[in-house]
Amino acid sequence: METNVRTGKESVSLNGVPETLLWPLWNRAAEQKRKDRLIDDPMSADLVERIDYDFEGSFGKPNAGHAIRARVIDDALKLWLQKKPAGTVVSLGEGLDTQFWRVDNGKLCWISVDLPESIEVRKRFLPAEERIEMITCSALDDLWIKKMPQGSEVFIVMAGLLMYFEEGEVRDLLYRLAEHFGESQIMFDVIPVWLSRKSLKGMKVTTTYTVPLMPWALNYGDYTWFNDIHPHVRIKRQMTYADPFPERMRPYSYLLAFQWLTNRLASGIVQLEISSQKP
């Protein structure tokens, strides 16, 4: 661990996809300064103060996108935990997300699956918790899946993850989840094709930060793709980022007035259900 003598903050050494864990952290922390904040996440604000990193220089002015994603998934998780208070939540590629502490009911079990450099940062900056198990591997690895019995009922979170995979990898992962787990929920976000193409050409957020390649994308109007993954998988819910809190996503929310634009341009949040029961 290295500390910046001038600032007293702790440095991190992240590149590529692992570095993106700092982006939602920045936006969630900024949300805490608002009276109309969408999430209560003081831990994120504290982490931004502790970490020696030029957040605004890399990611620009804060926006509500990551806070909306966090709020939507938090709310879905809380509803699920009302039915399964001692249930198991699996968070894939969560980086420095503090979701465990935002939804903790004192009984749930949490499994955090991430790459080695991300797990190392998580261990450095977040408190140890006996109900959190960390597994160091790719989300695409069967290691974490095989640690849970066949037919397990879980809630799987994949926020800010799938876009960094290839289409075949996404399909294969979702298929394997449907094959292994019983009645379960999966939540994640999806970027549209135009944004993926932009990233493949070298998408700069600021003059100093270029987004990693995001090969997988799906237009909002094509989400029926998920219904063809596996007979046990169906879409439970989908929304654009503007749907839950349109006043926080202007002018983006004006897309909602034009369905054809929404279908082509909007990023989305999806909740899938794994169920052996017919819809």
Coordinates of C-alpha atoms in Angstrom, one line a residue:
M1 CA 0.0 0.0 0.0
E2 CA 1.4 3.4 -1.0
T3 CA 0.3 6.7 0.5
N4 CA 0.7 10.1 -1.3
V5 CA 2.8 12.1 1.2
R6 CA 1.3 15.4 0.0
T7 CA -2.4 14.4 0.1
G8 CA -2.3 11.5 2.7
K9 CA -4.5 9.5 0.3
E10 CA -3.8 5.8 -0.7
S11 CA -2.9 5.1 -4.3
V12 CA -4.4 2.4 -6.5
S13 CA -2.9 0.9 -9.6
L14 CA -5.6 -0.1 -12.0
N15 CA -5.8 -0.2 -15.8
G16 CA -8.3 -1.4 -18.4
V17 CA -11.5 -2.9 -17.3
P18 CA -10.6 -3.0 -13.5
E19 CA -10.0 0.8 -13.6
T20 CA -13.7 1.2 -14.4
L21 CA -14.6 0.3 -10.8
L22 CA -13.6 3.8 -9.9
W23 CA -16.2 5.4 -12.2
P24 CA -19.5 4.3 -10.5
L25 CA -17.8 4.9 -7.2
W26 CA -17.2 8.6 -8.2
N27 CA -20.8 9.0 -9.3
R28 CA -22.3 7.3 -6.2
A29 CA -20.1 9.5 -4.0
A30 CA -21.2 12.7 -5.7
E31 CA -24.8 11.6 -5.2
Q32 CA -24.4 11.9 -1.4
K33 CA -24.0 15.7 -1.8
R34 CA -27.5 16.1 -3.2
K35 CA -30.6 16.7 -1.1
D36 CA -32.6 14.6 -3.6
R37 CA -30.1 11.7 -3.6
L38 CA -31.3 8.4 -4.9
I39 CA -29.2 6.3 -2.6
D40 CA -27.7 6.6 0.8
D41 CA -24.1 5.5 0.4
P42 CA -21.7 7.4 2.7
M43 CA -19.1 4.6 2.3
S44 CA -18.6 5.7 -1.3
A45 CA -18.1 9.3 -0.4
D46 CA -15.5 8.2 2.2
L47 CA -13.7 6.0 -0.3
V48 CA -13.4 8.9 -2.8
E49 CA -11.8 10.9 -0.1
R50 CA -9.3 8.1 0.8
I51 CA -8.2 7.1 -2.7
D52 CA -5.5 9.1 -4.5
Y53 CA -7.0 9.3 -8.0
D54 CA -8.1 12.2 -10.2
F55 CA -11.8 11.2 -10.5
E56 CA -13.1 14.3 -12.2
G57 CA -10.1 14.5 -14.5
S58 CA -10.8 11.0 -15.7
F59 CA -14.6 10.7 -15.6
G60 CA -15.7 14.3 -15.9
K61 CA -18.6 15.9 -14.0
P62 CA -20.8 13.4 -12.0
N63 CA -24.0 12.2 -13.5
A64 CA -27.0 10.2 -12.2
G65 CA -26.6 7.1 -14.3
H66 CA -24.7 4.9 -11.9
A67 CA -26.8 6.0 -8.9
I68 CA -30.0 5.1 -10.8
R69 CA -28.6 1.7 -11.7
A70 CA -27.6 1.2 -8.0
R71 CA -31.0 2.3 -6.8
V72 CA -33.0 0.0 -9.2
I73 CA -31.0 -3.1 -8.3
D74 CA -31.0 -2.2 -4.6
D75 CA -34.8 -2.0 -4.6
A76 CA -35.1 -5.3 -6.5
L77 CA -32.7 -7.0 -4.1
K78 CA -34.6 -5.7 -1.0
L79 CA -37.9 -7.1 -2.4
W80 CA -36.2 -10.5 -3.0
L81 CA -34.8 -10.5 0.5
Q82 CA -38.2 -10.0 2.0
K83 CA -39.1 -13.4 0.6
K84 CA -35.6 -15.0 1.2
P85 CA -34.1 -13.1 4.1
A86 CA -31.2 -15.5 4.5
G87 CA -30.7 -15.7 0.7
T88 CA -27.4 -15.7 -1.2
V89 CA -26.5 -12.8 -3.4
V90 CA -23.7 -13.2 -6.0
S91 CA -22.2 -10.0 -7.3
L92 CA -20.0 -10.4 -10.4
G93 CA -17.4 -7.8 -11.1
E94 CA -18.6 -5.5 -8.4
G95 CA -15.3 -3.7 -7.8
L96 CA -15.8 -1.1 -5.0
D97 CA -19.5 -1.3 -5.0
T98 CA -20.9 -1.0 -1.4
Q99 CA -24.2 -2.7 -2.2
F100 CA -23.9 -5.3 0.6
W101 CA -24.0 -2.5 3.2
R102 CA -26.9 -0.7 1.4
V103 CA -29.2 -3.8 1.4
D104 CA -27.9 -5.8 4.4
N105 CA -30.6 -7.2 6.6
G106 CA -28.3 -9.0 9.0
K107 CA -29.0 -12.4 7.5
L108 CA -28.1 -12.5 3.8
C109 CA -25.0 -14.2 2.5
W110 CA -22.9 -12.4 -0.2
I111 CA -20.4 -13.8 -2.7
S112 CA -18.2 -11.3 -4.5
V113 CA -16.6 -12.6 -7.7
D114 CA -13.9 -10.4 -9.4
L115 CA -10.5 -10.3 -11.0
P116 CA -7.4 -10.4 -8.8
E117 CA -6.6 -6.7 -8.9
S118 CA -10.2 -5.7 -8.1
I119 CA -10.4 -8.1 -5.2
E120 CA -7.1 -6.8 -3.9
V121 CA -8.5 -3.2 -3.9
R122 CA -11.7 -4.3 -2.4
K123 CA -9.9 -6.0 0.5
R124 CA -7.8 -2.9 1.0
F125 CA -10.6 -0.3 1.2
L126 CA -13.7 -2.1 2.4
P127 CA -14.3 -3.6 5.8
A128 CA -14.1 -7.4 6.3
E129 CA -17.5 -9.0 6.9
E130 CA -18.0 -12.7 7.8
R131 CA -21.0 -12.9 5.5
I132 CA -19.0 -11.8 2.5
E133 CA -17.0 -14.5 0.6
M134 CA -14.6 -13.3 -2.1
I135 CA -13.8 -15.5 -5.1
T136 CA -10.9 -14.5 -7.3
C137 CA -11.7 -15.4 -10.9
S138 CA -13.4 -14.1 -14.0
A139 CA -17.2 -14.1 -14.1
L140 CA -16.9 -16.4 -17.1
D141 CA -15.1 -19.0 -15.0
D142 CA -17.0 -22.0 -13.8
L143 CA -15.2 -21.9 -10.5
W144 CA -17.7 -19.7 -8.7
I145 CA -20.7 -21.5 -10.2
K146 CA -19.5 -24.9 -9.0
K147 CA -19.0 -23.6 -5.4
M148 CA -22.8 -23.6 -5.1
P149 CA -25.0 -26.7 -5.2
Q150 CA -26.9 -27.5 -8.4
G151 CA -30.4 -25.9 -8.1
S152 CA -29.3 -23.2 -5.7
E153 CA -31.7 -20.2 -5.6
V154 CA -29.7 -16.9 -5.8
F155 CA -29.9 -13.3 -6.8
I156 CA -27.1 -12.5 -9.3
V157 CA -25.9 -8.9 -9.9
M158 CA -23.8 -8.1 -12.9
A159 CA -23.7 -4.3 -13.0
G160 CA -21.4 -2.7 -15.5
L161 CA -20.0 -6.0 -16.6
L162 CA -21.5 -7.8 -19.6
M163 CA -20.6 -5.1 -22.2
Y164 CA -16.9 -6.0 -21.8
F165 CA -17.5 -9.6 -23.1
E166 CA -18.2 -10.9 -26.5
E167 CA -21.8 -11.8 -27.5
G168 CA -21.0 -15.5 -27.5
E169 CA -19.6 -15.2 -24.0
V170 CA -22.7 -13.4 -22.7
R171 CA -25.0 -16.0 -24.2
D172 CA -22.9 -18.9 -22.8
L173 CA -22.7 -17.4 -19.3
L174 CA -26.5 -16.8 -19.1
Y175 CA -27.1 -20.3 -20.4
R176 CA -24.8 -21.9 -17.8
L177 CA -26.6 -19.9 -15.1
A178 CA -29.9 -21.2 -16.2
E179 CA -28.6 -24.7 -16.3
H180 CA -27.1 -24.6 -12.8
F181 CA -29.4 -22.5 -10.7
G182 CA -32.9 -23.0 -9.6
E183 CA -35.5 -20.2 -9.1
S184 CA -33.2 -17.2 -9.3
Q185 CA -33.0 -13.6 -10.4
I186 CA -30.3 -11.9 -12.5
M187 CA -29.9 -8.1 -12.9
F188 CA -27.6 -6.2 -15.2
D189 CA -27.3 -3.3 -17.6
V190 CA -27.0 -3.3 -21.4
I191 CA -25.5 -0.7 -23.7
P192 CA -26.9 0.0 -27.2
V193 CA -25.0 -0.9 -30.4
W194 CA -24.0 2.7 -31.2
L195 CA -22.2 3.0 -27.9
S196 CA -20.3 -0.3 -28.4
R197 CA -19.2 0.8 -31.8
K198 CA -18.0 4.1 -30.4
S199 CA -15.9 2.3 -27.8
L200 CA -14.3 0.1 -30.4
K201 CA -13.1 3.2 -32.2
G202 CA -11.6 4.6 -29.0
M203 CA -14.2 6.5 -26.9
K204 CA -12.7 9.3 -24.8
V205 CA -14.7 10.4 -21.7
T206 CA -12.2 13.1 -21.0
T207 CA -8.9 14.1 -22.6
T208 CA -7.1 11.6 -20.2
Y209 CA -9.5 8.7 -20.0
T210 CA -10.5 6.3 -22.8
V211 CA -13.2 3.7 -22.1
P212 CA -12.1 0.1 -22.5
L213 CA -13.5 -1.8 -25.5
M214 CA -17.1 -2.8 -25.0
P215 CA -17.8 -5.5 -27.6
W216 CA -21.2 -6.6 -26.6
A217 CA -24.3 -4.5 -27.0
L218 CA -28.0 -4.9 -27.7
N219 CA -30.5 -2.3 -28.8
Y220 CA -33.3 -1.7 -26.4
G221 CA -35.8 -2.8 -29.0
D222 CA -34.1 -6.2 -29.4
Y223 CA -34.3 -7.4 -25.8
T224 CA -36.4 -10.4 -26.8
W225 CA -32.9 -11.9 -27.5
F226 CA -32.8 -12.9 -23.8
N227 CA -35.9 -15.0 -24.1
D228 CA -34.1 -17.3 -26.6
I229 CA -31.2 -18.0 -24.3
H230 CA -32.7 -21.0 -22.4
P231 CA -36.2 -22.4 -21.9
H232 CA -35.9 -21.5 -18.2
V233 CA -35.0 -17.8 -18.8
R234 CA -37.4 -15.0 -19.3
I235 CA -37.4 -11.2 -19.0
K236 CA -39.1 -10.2 -15.7
R237 CA -38.6 -6.5 -16.2
Q238 CA -36.7 -4.0 -18.4
M239 CA -36.4 -0.3 -18.3
T240 CA -34.3 2.5 -19.7
Y241 CA -32.2 4.6 -17.4
A242 CA -34.7 7.4 -17.8
D243 CA -37.7 5.4 -16.7
P244 CA -37.3 5.3 -12.9
F245 CA -36.3 9.0 -12.3
P246 CA -36.8 10.9 -15.5
E247 CA -36.2 14.3 -13.8
R248 CA -32.6 13.2 -13.1
M249 CA -31.9 12.1 -16.7
R250 CA -32.9 15.1 -18.8
P251 CA -32.5 15.7 -21.7
Y252 CA -32.0 11.9 -22.1
S253 CA -35.5 11.3 -20.7
Y254 CA -37.1 13.0 -23.7
L255 CA -36.2 9.9 -25.7
L256 CA -39.1 8.2 -24.0
A257 CA -41.5 10.3 -26.1
F258 CA -40.2 8.6 -29.3
Q259 CA -40.2 4.8 -29.0
W260 CA -38.1 4.3 -32.2
L261 CA -35.4 6.5 -30.7
T262 CA -35.6 4.6 -27.4
N263 CA -35.3 1.3 -29.2
R264 CA -32.1 2.3 -31.0
L265 CA -30.3 4.7 -28.6
A266 CA -31.2 3.9 -25.0
S267 CA -29.2 1.9 -22.5
G268 CA -31.2 -0.4 -20.3
I269 CA -31.5 -2.3 -17.0
V270 CA -32.8 -5.8 -17.2
Q271 CA -34.0 -8.3 -14.7
L272 CA -34.1 -11.9 -15.8
E273 CA -35.9 -14.7 -14.0
I274 CA -34.7 -18.3 -14.0
S275 CA -37.7 -20.5 -13.5
S276 CA -38.8 -24.0 -14.5
Q277 CA -42.4 -22.7 -14.5
K278 CA -44.0 -21.6 -17.7
P279 CA -44.8 -17.8 -17.9

